[in-house]
Short mmCIF file of C-alpha atoms in Angstrom, two decimals:
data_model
loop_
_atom_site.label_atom_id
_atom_site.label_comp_id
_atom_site.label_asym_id
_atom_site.label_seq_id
_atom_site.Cartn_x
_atom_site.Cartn_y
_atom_site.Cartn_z
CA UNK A 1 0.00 0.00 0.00
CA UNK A 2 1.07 3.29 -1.20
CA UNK A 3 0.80 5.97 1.87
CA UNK A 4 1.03 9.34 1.42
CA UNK A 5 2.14 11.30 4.32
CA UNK A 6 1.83 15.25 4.82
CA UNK A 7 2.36 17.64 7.70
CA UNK A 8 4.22 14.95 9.89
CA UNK A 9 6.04 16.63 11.92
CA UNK A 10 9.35 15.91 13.50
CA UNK A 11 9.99 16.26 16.91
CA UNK A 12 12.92 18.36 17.52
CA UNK A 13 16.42 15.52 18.08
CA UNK A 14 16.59 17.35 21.62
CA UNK A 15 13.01 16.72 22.74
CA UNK A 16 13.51 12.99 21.64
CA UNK A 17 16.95 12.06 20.62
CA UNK A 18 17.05 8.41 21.17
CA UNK A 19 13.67 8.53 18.35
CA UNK A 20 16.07 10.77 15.72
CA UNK A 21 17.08 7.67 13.67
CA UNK A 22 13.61 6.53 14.15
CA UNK A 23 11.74 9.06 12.42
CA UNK A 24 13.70 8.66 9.02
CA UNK A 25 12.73 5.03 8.60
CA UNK A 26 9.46 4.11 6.79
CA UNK A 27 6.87 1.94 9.82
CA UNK A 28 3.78 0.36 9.46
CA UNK A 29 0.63 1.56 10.87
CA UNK A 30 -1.97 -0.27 9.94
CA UNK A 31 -3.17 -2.49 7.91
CA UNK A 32 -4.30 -1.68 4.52
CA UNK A 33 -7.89 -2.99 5.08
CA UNK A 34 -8.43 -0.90 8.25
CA UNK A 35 -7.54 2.75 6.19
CA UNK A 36 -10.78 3.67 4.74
CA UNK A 37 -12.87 6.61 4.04
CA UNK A 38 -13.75 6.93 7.53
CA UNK A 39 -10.27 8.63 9.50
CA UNK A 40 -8.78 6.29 11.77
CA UNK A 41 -6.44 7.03 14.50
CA UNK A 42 -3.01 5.78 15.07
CA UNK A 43 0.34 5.95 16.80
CA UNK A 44 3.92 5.91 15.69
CA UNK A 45 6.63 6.90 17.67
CA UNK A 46 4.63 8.42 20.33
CA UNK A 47 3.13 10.91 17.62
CA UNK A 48 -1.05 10.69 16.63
CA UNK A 49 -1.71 10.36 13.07
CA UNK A 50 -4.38 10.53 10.94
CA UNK A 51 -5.18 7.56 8.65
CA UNK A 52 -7.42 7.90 5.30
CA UNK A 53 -8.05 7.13 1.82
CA UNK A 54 -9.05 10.00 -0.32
CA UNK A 55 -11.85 9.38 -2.64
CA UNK A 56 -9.39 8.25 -5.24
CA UNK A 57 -8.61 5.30 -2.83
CA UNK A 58 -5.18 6.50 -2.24
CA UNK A 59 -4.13 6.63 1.79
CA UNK A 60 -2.87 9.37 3.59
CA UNK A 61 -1.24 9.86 6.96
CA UNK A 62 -1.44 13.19 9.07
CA UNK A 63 -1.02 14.48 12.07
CA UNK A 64 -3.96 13.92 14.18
CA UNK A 65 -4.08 17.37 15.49
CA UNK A 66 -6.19 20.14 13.94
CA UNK A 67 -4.24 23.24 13.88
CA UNK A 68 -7.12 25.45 14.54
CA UNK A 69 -7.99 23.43 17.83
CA UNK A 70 -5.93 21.02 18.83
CA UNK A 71 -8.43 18.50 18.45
CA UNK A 72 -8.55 15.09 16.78
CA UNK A 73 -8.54 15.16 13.20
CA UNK A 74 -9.48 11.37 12.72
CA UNK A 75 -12.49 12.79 14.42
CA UNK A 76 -13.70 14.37 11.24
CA UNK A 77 -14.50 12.79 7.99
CA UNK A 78 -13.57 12.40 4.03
CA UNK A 79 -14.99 14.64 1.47
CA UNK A 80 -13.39 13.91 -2.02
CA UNK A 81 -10.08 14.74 -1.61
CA UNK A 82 -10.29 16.73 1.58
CA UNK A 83 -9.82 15.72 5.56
CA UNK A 84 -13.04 17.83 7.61
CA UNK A 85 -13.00 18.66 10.36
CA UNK A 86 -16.82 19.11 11.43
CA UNK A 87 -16.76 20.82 14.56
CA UNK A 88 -14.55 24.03 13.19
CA UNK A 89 -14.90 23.57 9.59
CA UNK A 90 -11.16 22.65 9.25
CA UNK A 91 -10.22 20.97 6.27
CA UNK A 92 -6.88 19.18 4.89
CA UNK A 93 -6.14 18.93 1.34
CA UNK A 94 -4.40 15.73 0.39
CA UNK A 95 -1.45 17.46 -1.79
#
């Protein structure tokens, strides 16, 4: 499965150096069945992520954290190519 990741971030090396090496190394998730067109929440490396597929089918993997919030964008849901966020009208474009 082809993932396409956007506005990961990386924790600064001082906040968690002993995860530096980590965080340039590809890790599953999930499994390709559970990322749908329903956002899914997940874990890596202490980090929340969103997990969707677009309405082209192809996944994506953000940061679970709406930037106009703070709350959980696998909380939302999928509008073509677009991650809502219903409570604030938040969306992320899958680019």
């Amino acid at each position: 499965m082809g993932v396409r990741s956007h506005a990961m971030s990386t924790a600064p090396v001082s906040m968690a150096p002993h995860l530096a090496a980590l965080r340039r190394c590809w890790h599953p998730v999930a499994y390709e069945h559970e990322v749908t067109e329903r956002p899914r929440s997940a874990t890596l490396l202490g980090e929340p992520l969103a997990l969707w597929r677009d309405s082209q089918g192809v996944a994506h993997a953000f940061r679970d954290v709406c930037s106009h919030r703070g709350t959980a964008l696998s909380l939302g849901r999928v509008a073509g190519e677009m991650l809502f966020q219903e409570e604030f009208g938040f969306t992320r474009e899958a680019r």
